[in-house]
Coordinates of C-alpha atoms in Angstrom, one line a residue:
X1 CA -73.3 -70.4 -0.1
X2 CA -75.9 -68.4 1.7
X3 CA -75.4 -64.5 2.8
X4 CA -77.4 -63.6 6.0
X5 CA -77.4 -60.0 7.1
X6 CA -75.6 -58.0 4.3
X7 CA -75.3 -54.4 4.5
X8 CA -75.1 -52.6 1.3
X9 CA -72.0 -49.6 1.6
X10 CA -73.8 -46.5 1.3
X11 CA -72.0 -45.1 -2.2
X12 CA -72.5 -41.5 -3.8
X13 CA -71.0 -40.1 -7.8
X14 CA -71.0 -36.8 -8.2
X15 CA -73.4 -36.3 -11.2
X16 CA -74.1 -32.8 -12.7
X17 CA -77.2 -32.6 -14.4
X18 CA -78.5 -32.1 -17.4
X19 CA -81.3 -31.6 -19.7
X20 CA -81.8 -32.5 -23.4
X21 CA -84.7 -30.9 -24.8
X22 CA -86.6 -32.8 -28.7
X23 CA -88.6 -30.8 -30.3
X24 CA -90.6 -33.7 -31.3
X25 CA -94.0 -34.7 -32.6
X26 CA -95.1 -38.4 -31.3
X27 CA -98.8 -38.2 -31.1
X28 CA -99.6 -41.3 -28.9
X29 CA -96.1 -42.8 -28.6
X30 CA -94.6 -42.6 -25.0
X31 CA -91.6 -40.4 -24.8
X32 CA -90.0 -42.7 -22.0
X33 CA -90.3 -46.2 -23.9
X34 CA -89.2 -43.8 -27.0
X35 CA -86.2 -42.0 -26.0
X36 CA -86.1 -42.5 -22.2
X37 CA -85.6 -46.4 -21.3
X38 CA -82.5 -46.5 -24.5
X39 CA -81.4 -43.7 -23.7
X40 CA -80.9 -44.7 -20.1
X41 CA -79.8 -48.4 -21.3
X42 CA -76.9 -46.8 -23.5
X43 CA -76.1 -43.9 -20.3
X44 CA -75.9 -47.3 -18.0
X45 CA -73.9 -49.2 -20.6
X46 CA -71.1 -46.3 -20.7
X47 CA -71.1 -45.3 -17.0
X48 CA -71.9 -41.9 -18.3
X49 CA -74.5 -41.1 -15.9
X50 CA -78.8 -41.9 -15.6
X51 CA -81.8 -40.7 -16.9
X52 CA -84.2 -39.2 -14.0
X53 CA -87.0 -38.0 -15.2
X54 CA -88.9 -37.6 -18.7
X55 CA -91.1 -34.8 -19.3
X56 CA -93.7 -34.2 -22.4
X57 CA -95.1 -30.7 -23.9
X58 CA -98.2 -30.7 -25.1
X59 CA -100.0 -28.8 -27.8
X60 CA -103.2 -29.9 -26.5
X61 CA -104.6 -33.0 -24.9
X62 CA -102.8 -36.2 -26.1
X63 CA -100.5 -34.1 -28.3
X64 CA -97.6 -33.9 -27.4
X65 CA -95.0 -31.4 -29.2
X66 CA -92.0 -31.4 -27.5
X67 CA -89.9 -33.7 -24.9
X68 CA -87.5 -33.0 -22.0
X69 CA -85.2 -35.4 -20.7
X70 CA -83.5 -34.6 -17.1
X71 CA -80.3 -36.8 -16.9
X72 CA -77.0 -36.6 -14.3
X73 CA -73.9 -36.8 -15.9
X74 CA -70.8 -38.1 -14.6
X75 CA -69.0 -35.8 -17.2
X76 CA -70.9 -32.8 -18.3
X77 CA -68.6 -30.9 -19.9
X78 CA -69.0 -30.3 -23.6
X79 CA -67.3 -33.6 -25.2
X80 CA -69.7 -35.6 -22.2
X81 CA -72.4 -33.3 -23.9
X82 CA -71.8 -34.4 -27.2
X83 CA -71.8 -38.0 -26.5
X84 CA -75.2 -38.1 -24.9
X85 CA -76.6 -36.1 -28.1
X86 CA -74.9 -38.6 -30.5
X87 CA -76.9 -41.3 -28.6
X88 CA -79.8 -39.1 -29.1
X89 CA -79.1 -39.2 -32.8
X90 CA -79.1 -42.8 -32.9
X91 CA -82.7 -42.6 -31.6
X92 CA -83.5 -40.3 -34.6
X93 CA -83.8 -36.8 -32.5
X94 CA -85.2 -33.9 -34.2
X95 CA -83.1 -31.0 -35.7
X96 CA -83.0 -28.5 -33.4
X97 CA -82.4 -30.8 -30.6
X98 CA -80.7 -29.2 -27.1
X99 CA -78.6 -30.8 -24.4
X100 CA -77.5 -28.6 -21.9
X101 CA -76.2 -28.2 -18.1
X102 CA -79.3 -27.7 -15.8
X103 CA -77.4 -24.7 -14.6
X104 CA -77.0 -23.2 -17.6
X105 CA -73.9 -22.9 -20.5
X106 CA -74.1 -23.0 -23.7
X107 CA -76.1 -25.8 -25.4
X108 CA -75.0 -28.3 -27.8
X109 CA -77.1 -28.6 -30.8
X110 CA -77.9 -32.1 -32.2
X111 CA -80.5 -33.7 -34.2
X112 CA -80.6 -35.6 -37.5
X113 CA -84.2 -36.3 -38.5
X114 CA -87.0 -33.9 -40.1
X115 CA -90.2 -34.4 -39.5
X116 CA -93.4 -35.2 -42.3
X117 CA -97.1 -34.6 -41.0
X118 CA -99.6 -36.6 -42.9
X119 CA -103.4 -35.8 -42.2
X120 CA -106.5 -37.0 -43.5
X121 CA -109.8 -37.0 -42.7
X122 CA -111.2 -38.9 -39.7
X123 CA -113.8 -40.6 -41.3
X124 CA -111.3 -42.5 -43.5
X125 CA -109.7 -43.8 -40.0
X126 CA -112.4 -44.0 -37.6
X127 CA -110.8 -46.6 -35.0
X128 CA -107.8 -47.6 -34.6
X129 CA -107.1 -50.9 -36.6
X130 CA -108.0 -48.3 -39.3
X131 CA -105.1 -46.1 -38.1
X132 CA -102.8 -49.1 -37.8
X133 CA -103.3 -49.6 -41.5
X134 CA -103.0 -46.3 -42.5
X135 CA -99.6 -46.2 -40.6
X136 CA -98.4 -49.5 -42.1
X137 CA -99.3 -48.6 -45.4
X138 CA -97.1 -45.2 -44.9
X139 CA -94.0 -46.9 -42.9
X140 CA -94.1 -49.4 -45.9
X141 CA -93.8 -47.2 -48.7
X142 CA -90.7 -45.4 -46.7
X143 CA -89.3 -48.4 -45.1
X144 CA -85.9 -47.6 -44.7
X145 CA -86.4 -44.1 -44.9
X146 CA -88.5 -42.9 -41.8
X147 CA -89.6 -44.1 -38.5
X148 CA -93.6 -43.3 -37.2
X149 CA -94.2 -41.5 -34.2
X150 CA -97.7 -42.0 -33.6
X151 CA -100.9 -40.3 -34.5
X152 CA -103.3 -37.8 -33.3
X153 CA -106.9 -36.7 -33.8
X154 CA -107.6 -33.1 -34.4
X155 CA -111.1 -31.9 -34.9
X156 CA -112.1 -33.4 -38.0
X157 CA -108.5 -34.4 -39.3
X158 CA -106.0 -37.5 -38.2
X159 CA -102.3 -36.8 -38.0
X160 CA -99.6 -39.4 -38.5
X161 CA -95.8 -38.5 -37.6
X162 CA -92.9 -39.5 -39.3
X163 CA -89.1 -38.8 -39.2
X164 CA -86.8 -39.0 -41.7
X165 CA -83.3 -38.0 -42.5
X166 CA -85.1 -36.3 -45.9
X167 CA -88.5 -34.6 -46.3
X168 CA -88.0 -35.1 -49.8
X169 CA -87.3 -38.4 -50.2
X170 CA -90.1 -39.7 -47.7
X171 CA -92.7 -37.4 -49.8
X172 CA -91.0 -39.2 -53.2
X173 CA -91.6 -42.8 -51.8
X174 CA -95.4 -41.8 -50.6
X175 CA -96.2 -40.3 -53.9
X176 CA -96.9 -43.7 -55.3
X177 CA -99.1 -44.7 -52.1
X178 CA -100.9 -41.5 -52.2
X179 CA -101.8 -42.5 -55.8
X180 CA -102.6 -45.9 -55.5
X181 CA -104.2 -46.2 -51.7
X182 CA -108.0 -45.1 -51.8
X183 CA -107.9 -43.6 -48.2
X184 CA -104.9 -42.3 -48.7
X185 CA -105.2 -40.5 -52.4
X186 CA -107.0 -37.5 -50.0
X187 CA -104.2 -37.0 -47.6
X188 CA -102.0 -33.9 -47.1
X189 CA -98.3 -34.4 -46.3
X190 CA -96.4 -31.3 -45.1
X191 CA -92.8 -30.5 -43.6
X192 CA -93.1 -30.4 -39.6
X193 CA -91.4 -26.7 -38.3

C-alpha cells in the first residue's frame, strides 16, 4: 500500500537538560564515537532522553583532557541522574566523573576507571604503524584489565592512555612487557590525576 501526502503530527517532551562532565585523557580518540553515539544508543533504548551535543577540553592542540556531554533528560531528578552515570560507567568513565542539571543542583559523582600515562620517546614511535604496535603490545599485556584511549605527541615524548579499574594491576601486567619489549624497556608509566 502506498502513502501519498503524510503529514507528520508536530510532537514535543519536556526534557530538562543536563550535562555530564569526564575528566578524561583520549589523545586522538573522538569523544562522540567514544562516549557520545552509546551513550545516545543506550538514552534512545530507555526513552530516558538524547544526547545533543559533545564537547572536548583540550590541554593543547590534539590533546584533549577533559569531555562534556550536553543531554535532555526526560527525568532529571537524582535516581534519572544516576542512571545516565551508571551507563557512563559501563563506558569506563573516569573517577571524578560529574552529571549534573544544566541549571544547577547538586552533582552526582560517578566514575569507575583510573587512568595510566605511558610515554616514551618519539623516535622509538615515529609514525603511526609504529604507534599501533606500541599500543597493541600494551592493550595485550593488560587485556582484560584496561581499555586505550589514544595517544599523543608531546615535544619529544609519545603518550599512550589507558583506563583501568586498578593502577596497580595494569602497572603489574606491563612489568613483564616493559622488560621484555625493546622499545618499550625505556618507557615511563605513571598514575593520571
Amino acid at each position: 500500500m502506498f502513502f501519498r501526502d503524510l503529514k507528520l503530527k508536530p510532537t514535543t517532551i519536556d526534557v530538562t537538560f543536563v550535562e555530564a562532565r569526564l575528566p578524561v585523557r583520549m589523545g586522538h580518540r573522538d569523544a562522540s564515537k567514544v562516549f557520545g553515539v552509546p551513550l545516545n544508543r543506550q538514552l534512545a533504548a530507555s526513552a530516558m532522553g538524547t544526547l545533543t551535543k559533545v564537547r572536548t577540553h583540550e590541554a593543547g592542540p590534539d590533546d584533549i583532557c577533559g569531555v562534556t556531554l550536553y543531554l535532555g533528560l526526560r527525568n532529571a531528578s537524582r535516581d534519572g541522574l544516576e542512571s545516565v552515570a551508571h551507563m557512563l560507567d559501563f563506558l569506563h568513565a573516569p573517577y571524578g566523573s560529574s552529571i549534573r542539571r544544566a541549571d544547577g543542583g547538586e552533582p552526582v559523582l560517578f566514575g569507575v576507571a583510573e587512568g595510566l600515562e605511558i610515554s616514551i620517546d618519539s623516535a622509538l614511535a615515529p609514525d603511526a604503524p609504529a604507534r599501533r604496535d606500541l599500543a597493541r603490545t600494551c592493550s595485550q599485556a593488560m587485556k582484560g584489565l584496561a581499555i586505550n584511549r589514544g595517544w599523543i605527541k608531546r615535544a619529544d615524548r609519545t603518550v599512550f592512555y589507558f583506563y583501568g579499574e586498578s593502577v596497580r594491576s595494569m602497572q603489574d601486567r606491563l612489568s613483564e612487557a616493559f622488560d621484555t619489549h625493546p622499545v618499550l624497556a625505556t618507557a615511563r608509566a605513571r598514575r593520571l590525576a
